[in-house]
mmCIF file with all atom_site columns, C-alpha atoms in Angstrom:
data_model
loop_
_atom_site.group_PDB
_atom_site.id
_atom_site.type_symbol
_atom_site.label_atom_id
_atom_site.label_alt_id
_atom_site.label_comp_id
_atom_site.label_asym_id
_atom_site.label_entity_id
_atom_site.label_seq_id
_atom_site.pdbx_PDB_ins_code
_atom_site.Cartn_x
_atom_site.Cartn_y
_atom_site.Cartn_z
_atom_site.occupancy
_atom_site.B_iso_or_equiv
_atom_site.pdbx_formal_charge
_atom_site.auth_seq_id
_atom_site.auth_comp_id
_atom_site.auth_asym_id
_atom_site.auth_atom_id
_atom_site.pdbx_PDB_model_num
ATOM 1   C CA . UNK A 1 1   ? -5.988  13.707  10.789  1.00 86.00 ? 117 UNK A CA 1
ATOM 2   C CA . UNK A 1 2   ? -5.298  11.836  7.786   1.00 92.00 ? 118 UNK A CA 1
ATOM 3   C CA . UNK A 1 3   ? -8.057  10.010  5.902   1.00 94.00 ? 119 UNK A CA 1
ATOM 4   C CA . UNK A 1 4   ? -7.035  7.024   3.455   1.00 96.00 ? 120 UNK A CA 1
ATOM 5   C CA . UNK A 1 5   ? -8.902  5.545   0.748   1.00 96.00 ? 121 UNK A CA 1
ATOM 6   C CA . UNK A 1 6   ? -8.009  2.493   -1.294  1.00 96.00 ? 122 UNK A CA 1
ATOM 7   C CA . UNK A 1 7   ? -8.931  2.015   -4.995  1.00 97.00 ? 123 UNK A CA 1
ATOM 8   C CA . UNK A 1 8   ? -7.754  -0.931  -7.078  1.00 97.00 ? 124 UNK A CA 1
ATOM 9   C CA . UNK A 1 9   ? -8.046  -4.451  -5.971  1.00 95.00 ? 125 UNK A CA 1
ATOM 10  C CA . UNK A 1 10  ? -10.163 -6.940  -7.433  1.00 97.00 ? 126 UNK A CA 1
ATOM 11  C CA . UNK A 1 11  ? -9.577  -10.607 -9.115  1.00 97.00 ? 127 UNK A CA 1
ATOM 12  C CA . UNK A 1 12  ? -6.394  -11.455 -11.414 1.00 98.00 ? 128 UNK A CA 1
ATOM 13  C CA . UNK A 1 13  ? -5.470  -14.492 -12.902 1.00 98.00 ? 129 UNK A CA 1
ATOM 14  C CA . UNK A 1 14  ? -1.884  -15.573 -11.920 1.00 98.00 ? 130 UNK A CA 1
ATOM 15  C CA . UNK A 1 15  ? 0.913   -13.895 -13.890 1.00 98.00 ? 131 UNK A CA 1
ATOM 16  C CA . UNK A 1 16  ? -1.289  -10.879 -13.855 1.00 98.00 ? 132 UNK A CA 1
ATOM 17  C CA . UNK A 1 17  ? -0.796  -7.219  -12.518 1.00 98.00 ? 133 UNK A CA 1
ATOM 18  C CA . UNK A 1 18  ? -3.094  -4.847  -10.430 1.00 98.00 ? 134 UNK A CA 1
ATOM 19  C CA . UNK A 1 19  ? -2.012  -1.643  -9.745  1.00 98.00 ? 135 UNK A CA 1
ATOM 20  C CA . UNK A 1 20  ? -3.401  -0.222  -5.929  1.00 98.00 ? 136 UNK A CA 1
ATOM 21  C CA . UNK A 1 21  ? -4.043  3.272   -5.329  1.00 98.00 ? 137 UNK A CA 1
ATOM 22  C CA . UNK A 1 22  ? -4.163  5.293   -2.218  1.00 96.00 ? 138 UNK A CA 1
ATOM 23  C CA . UNK A 1 23  ? -5.395  8.501   -1.700  1.00 95.00 ? 139 UNK A CA 1
ATOM 24  C CA . UNK A 1 24  ? -4.697  10.450  1.450   1.00 93.00 ? 140 UNK A CA 1
ATOM 25  C CA . UNK A 1 25  ? -6.826  13.674  2.600   1.00 91.00 ? 141 UNK A CA 1
ATOM 26  C CA . UNK A 1 26  ? -7.223  15.797  5.505   1.00 89.00 ? 142 UNK A CA 1
ATOM 27  C CA . UNK A 1 27  ? -5.837  19.592  6.448   1.00 83.00 ? 143 UNK A CA 1
ATOM 28  C CA . UNK A 1 28  ? -3.055  20.538  4.292   1.00 81.00 ? 144 UNK A CA 1
ATOM 29  C CA . UNK A 1 29  ? -0.988  20.364  7.845   1.00 81.00 ? 145 UNK A CA 1
ATOM 30  C CA . UNK A 1 30  ? -2.101  16.728  8.272   1.00 83.00 ? 146 UNK A CA 1
ATOM 31  C CA . UNK A 1 31  ? -1.203  15.928  4.651   1.00 84.00 ? 147 UNK A CA 1
ATOM 32  C CA . UNK A 1 32  ? 2.696   17.339  4.970   1.00 84.00 ? 148 UNK A CA 1
ATOM 33  C CA . UNK A 1 33  ? 2.833   16.210  8.548   1.00 87.00 ? 149 UNK A CA 1
ATOM 34  C CA . UNK A 1 34  ? 3.284   12.604  6.796   1.00 88.00 ? 150 UNK A CA 1
ATOM 35  C CA . UNK A 1 35  ? 6.782   11.380  6.253   1.00 91.00 ? 151 UNK A CA 1
ATOM 36  C CA . UNK A 1 36  ? 5.914   7.751   5.618   1.00 94.00 ? 152 UNK A CA 1
ATOM 37  C CA . UNK A 1 37  ? 3.689   5.470   3.327   1.00 95.00 ? 153 UNK A CA 1
ATOM 38  C CA . UNK A 1 38  ? 3.347   1.875   3.087   1.00 96.00 ? 154 UNK A CA 1
ATOM 39  C CA . UNK A 1 39  ? 1.122   -1.084  1.832   1.00 98.00 ? 155 UNK A CA 1
ATOM 40  C CA . UNK A 1 40  ? 0.393   -3.588  4.499   1.00 98.00 ? 156 UNK A CA 1
ATOM 41  C CA . UNK A 1 41  ? -1.649  -6.970  3.600   1.00 98.00 ? 157 UNK A CA 1
ATOM 42  C CA . UNK A 1 42  ? -3.532  -9.502  5.741   1.00 98.00 ? 158 UNK A CA 1
ATOM 43  C CA . UNK A 1 43  ? -4.188  -13.108 4.431   1.00 96.00 ? 159 UNK A CA 1
ATOM 44  C CA . UNK A 1 44  ? -6.468  -15.261 5.579   1.00 91.00 ? 160 UNK A CA 1
ATOM 45  C CA . UNK A 1 45  ? -4.852  -16.801 8.970   1.00 94.00 ? 161 UNK A CA 1
ATOM 46  C CA . UNK A 1 46  ? -1.647  -14.893 9.041   1.00 96.00 ? 162 UNK A CA 1
ATOM 47  C CA . UNK A 1 47  ? -0.659  -11.894 11.018  1.00 97.00 ? 163 UNK A CA 1
ATOM 48  C CA . UNK A 1 48  ? -0.733  -8.256  8.998   1.00 97.00 ? 164 UNK A CA 1
ATOM 49  C CA . UNK A 1 49  ? 2.816   -7.896  7.040   1.00 98.00 ? 165 UNK A CA 1
ATOM 50  C CA . UNK A 1 50  ? 4.726   -5.197  5.390   1.00 98.00 ? 166 UNK A CA 1
ATOM 51  C CA . UNK A 1 51  ? 5.203   -4.964  1.648   1.00 98.00 ? 167 UNK A CA 1
ATOM 52  C CA . UNK A 1 52  ? 6.630   -1.484  0.893   1.00 98.00 ? 168 UNK A CA 1
ATOM 53  C CA . UNK A 1 53  ? 7.143   1.625   1.967   1.00 97.00 ? 169 UNK A CA 1
ATOM 54  C CA . UNK A 1 54  ? 8.430   5.301   0.566   1.00 95.00 ? 170 UNK A CA 1
ATOM 55  C CA . UNK A 1 55  ? 9.468   7.999   2.585   1.00 93.00 ? 171 UNK A CA 1
ATOM 56  C CA . UNK A 1 56  ? 8.538   11.587  1.587   1.00 89.00 ? 172 UNK A CA 1
ATOM 57  C CA . UNK A 1 57  ? 12.259  11.553  0.300   1.00 89.00 ? 173 UNK A CA 1
ATOM 58  C CA . UNK A 1 58  ? 11.657  8.551   -1.967  1.00 91.00 ? 174 UNK A CA 1
ATOM 59  C CA . UNK A 1 59  ? 13.362  5.896   -0.553  1.00 95.00 ? 175 UNK A CA 1
ATOM 60  C CA . UNK A 1 60  ? 11.664  2.875   -1.117  1.00 97.00 ? 176 UNK A CA 1
ATOM 61  C CA . UNK A 1 61  ? 11.877  -0.566  1.038   1.00 97.00 ? 177 UNK A CA 1
ATOM 62  C CA . UNK A 1 62  ? 10.126  -3.871  -0.253  1.00 98.00 ? 178 UNK A CA 1
ATOM 63  C CA . UNK A 1 63  ? 9.169   -7.157  1.685   1.00 98.00 ? 179 UNK A CA 1
ATOM 64  C CA . UNK A 1 64  ? 11.567  -9.814  0.161   1.00 98.00 ? 180 UNK A CA 1
ATOM 65  C CA . UNK A 1 65  ? 8.665   -12.174 -1.118  1.00 97.00 ? 181 UNK A CA 1
ATOM 66  C CA . UNK A 1 66  ? 7.508   -9.192  -3.775  1.00 98.00 ? 182 UNK A CA 1
ATOM 67  C CA . UNK A 1 67  ? 11.279  -7.773  -4.545  1.00 98.00 ? 183 UNK A CA 1
ATOM 68  C CA . UNK A 1 68  ? 11.527  -7.389  -8.257  1.00 97.00 ? 184 UNK A CA 1
ATOM 69  C CA . UNK A 1 69  ? 7.577   -7.831  -8.597  1.00 98.00 ? 185 UNK A CA 1
ATOM 70  C CA . UNK A 1 70  ? 6.144   -4.791  -6.838  1.00 98.00 ? 186 UNK A CA 1
ATOM 71  C CA . UNK A 1 71  ? 6.855   -1.300  -6.924  1.00 98.00 ? 187 UNK A CA 1
ATOM 72  C CA . UNK A 1 72  ? 5.931   1.577   -4.745  1.00 97.00 ? 188 UNK A CA 1
ATOM 73  C CA . UNK A 1 73  ? 5.457   4.747   -6.147  1.00 96.00 ? 189 UNK A CA 1
ATOM 74  C CA . UNK A 1 74  ? 3.995   8.397   -4.754  1.00 93.00 ? 190 UNK A CA 1
ATOM 75  C CA . UNK A 1 75  ? 2.600   11.265  -6.429  1.00 90.00 ? 191 UNK A CA 1
ATOM 76  C CA . UNK A 1 76  ? 2.729   14.462  -4.050  1.00 85.00 ? 192 UNK A CA 1
ATOM 77  C CA . UNK A 1 77  ? 0.249   16.605  -6.364  1.00 87.00 ? 193 UNK A CA 1
ATOM 78  C CA . UNK A 1 78  ? -2.277  14.163  -5.791  1.00 89.00 ? 194 UNK A CA 1
ATOM 79  C CA . UNK A 1 79  ? -1.541  12.970  -2.321  1.00 90.00 ? 195 UNK A CA 1
ATOM 80  C CA . UNK A 1 80  ? -1.733  9.293   -3.510  1.00 93.00 ? 196 UNK A CA 1
ATOM 81  C CA . UNK A 1 81  ? 0.919   6.160   -3.494  1.00 96.00 ? 197 UNK A CA 1
ATOM 82  C CA . UNK A 1 82  ? 0.173   3.872   -5.779  1.00 97.00 ? 198 UNK A CA 1
ATOM 83  C CA . UNK A 1 83  ? 1.338   -0.572  -5.353  1.00 98.00 ? 199 UNK A CA 1
ATOM 84  C CA . UNK A 1 84  ? 2.059   -1.432  -8.949  1.00 98.00 ? 200 UNK A CA 1
ATOM 85  C CA . UNK A 1 85  ? 1.738   -5.367  -8.862  1.00 98.00 ? 201 UNK A CA 1
ATOM 86  C CA . UNK A 1 86  ? 3.195   -7.126  -11.219 1.00 98.00 ? 202 UNK A CA 1
ATOM 87  C CA . UNK A 1 87  ? 3.833   -11.318 -11.628 1.00 98.00 ? 203 UNK A CA 1
ATOM 88  C CA . UNK A 1 88  ? 0.999   -11.762 -9.333  1.00 98.00 ? 204 UNK A CA 1
ATOM 89  C CA . UNK A 1 89  ? 1.301   -15.224 -7.117  1.00 98.00 ? 205 UNK A CA 1
ATOM 90  C CA . UNK A 1 90  ? -1.808  -17.171 -5.479  1.00 97.00 ? 206 UNK A CA 1
ATOM 91  C CA . UNK A 1 91  ? 0.038   -16.463 -2.116  1.00 97.00 ? 207 UNK A CA 1
ATOM 92  C CA . UNK A 1 92  ? -0.155  -12.317 -2.587  1.00 98.00 ? 208 UNK A CA 1
ATOM 93  C CA . UNK A 1 93  ? -3.902  -12.888 -2.180  1.00 98.00 ? 209 UNK A CA 1
ATOM 94  C CA . UNK A 1 94  ? -4.375  -10.842 0.712   1.00 98.00 ? 210 UNK A CA 1
ATOM 95  C CA . UNK A 1 95  ? -6.847  -7.552  2.235   1.00 98.00 ? 211 UNK A CA 1
ATOM 96  C CA . UNK A 1 96  ? -4.744  -4.330  1.022   1.00 98.00 ? 212 UNK A CA 1
ATOM 97  C CA . UNK A 1 97  ? -4.222  -1.927  3.506   1.00 98.00 ? 213 UNK A CA 1
ATOM 98  C CA . UNK A 1 98  ? -2.711  1.598   2.832   1.00 97.00 ? 214 UNK A CA 1
ATOM 99  C CA . UNK A 1 99  ? -0.933  3.246   5.985   1.00 96.00 ? 215 UNK A CA 1
ATOM 100 C CA . UNK A 1 100 ? 0.814   7.228   6.830   1.00 95.00 ? 216 UNK A CA 1
ATOM 101 C CA . UNK A 1 101 ? 2.986   7.870   9.466   1.00 94.00 ? 217 UNK A CA 1
ATOM 102 C CA . UNK A 1 102 ? 3.621   11.613  10.418  1.00 91.00 ? 218 UNK A CA 1
ATOM 103 C CA . UNK A 1 103 ? 6.042   13.576  11.909  1.00 90.00 ? 219 UNK A CA 1
ATOM 104 C CA . UNK A 1 104 ? 4.518   12.443  15.501  1.00 89.00 ? 220 UNK A CA 1
ATOM 105 C CA . UNK A 1 105 ? 4.565   9.084   15.079  1.00 88.00 ? 221 UNK A CA 1
ATOM 106 C CA . UNK A 1 106 ? 1.155   8.696   14.758  1.00 91.00 ? 222 UNK A CA 1
ATOM 107 C CA . UNK A 1 107 ? -0.306  6.082   12.181  1.00 90.00 ? 223 UNK A CA 1
ATOM 108 C CA . UNK A 1 108 ? -3.195  6.190   10.186  1.00 95.00 ? 224 UNK A CA 1
ATOM 109 C CA . UNK A 1 109 ? -5.056  3.124   7.994   1.00 97.00 ? 225 UNK A CA 1
ATOM 110 C CA . UNK A 1 110 ? -7.056  2.667   5.106   1.00 97.00 ? 226 UNK A CA 1
ATOM 111 C CA . UNK A 1 111 ? -10.185 0.322   5.300   1.00 97.00 ? 227 UNK A CA 1
ATOM 112 C CA . UNK A 1 112 ? -8.619  -2.242  3.372   1.00 97.00 ? 228 UNK A CA 1
ATOM 113 C CA . UNK A 1 113 ? -8.974  -3.884  -0.230  1.00 97.00 ? 229 UNK A CA 1
ATOM 114 C CA . UNK A 1 114 ? -9.540  -7.429  -1.568  1.00 98.00 ? 230 UNK A CA 1
ATOM 115 C CA . UNK A 1 115 ? -6.970  -8.649  -4.028  1.00 98.00 ? 231 UNK A CA 1
ATOM 116 C CA . UNK A 1 116 ? -7.176  -12.429 -5.302  1.00 98.00 ? 232 UNK A CA 1
ATOM 117 C CA . UNK A 1 117 ? -5.097  -13.910 -7.443  1.00 98.00 ? 233 UNK A CA 1
ATOM 118 C CA . UNK A 1 118 ? -6.702  -17.178 -8.481  1.00 96.00 ? 234 UNK A CA 1
ATOM 119 C CA . UNK A 1 119 ? -7.501  -18.574 -12.154 1.00 94.00 ? 235 UNK A CA 1
#
């Protein structure tokens, strides 16, 4: 089993920045089996959507709506994935979820963290 804990959300003005963190914990074998981690978000009344993903090899992929503004990165020593969000817009307001997928295809989710972009 893998546990994911998000942090770093909150209220920010349009044009501002936030950095989300997702710390993974569990047995050493479960952690080593993770091959992809990512961030998803769900706004009120909308479906959950992929924001950014990163593979163990460092390959990244972003939603078109956040390209050039968001950056996903990982720290293997800390078992943590980050989402640096710059130039935030009101439409980025959502609950952000961390996700991890292991080599067996099982996926794990964090509890979610609120990001609100408003003046």
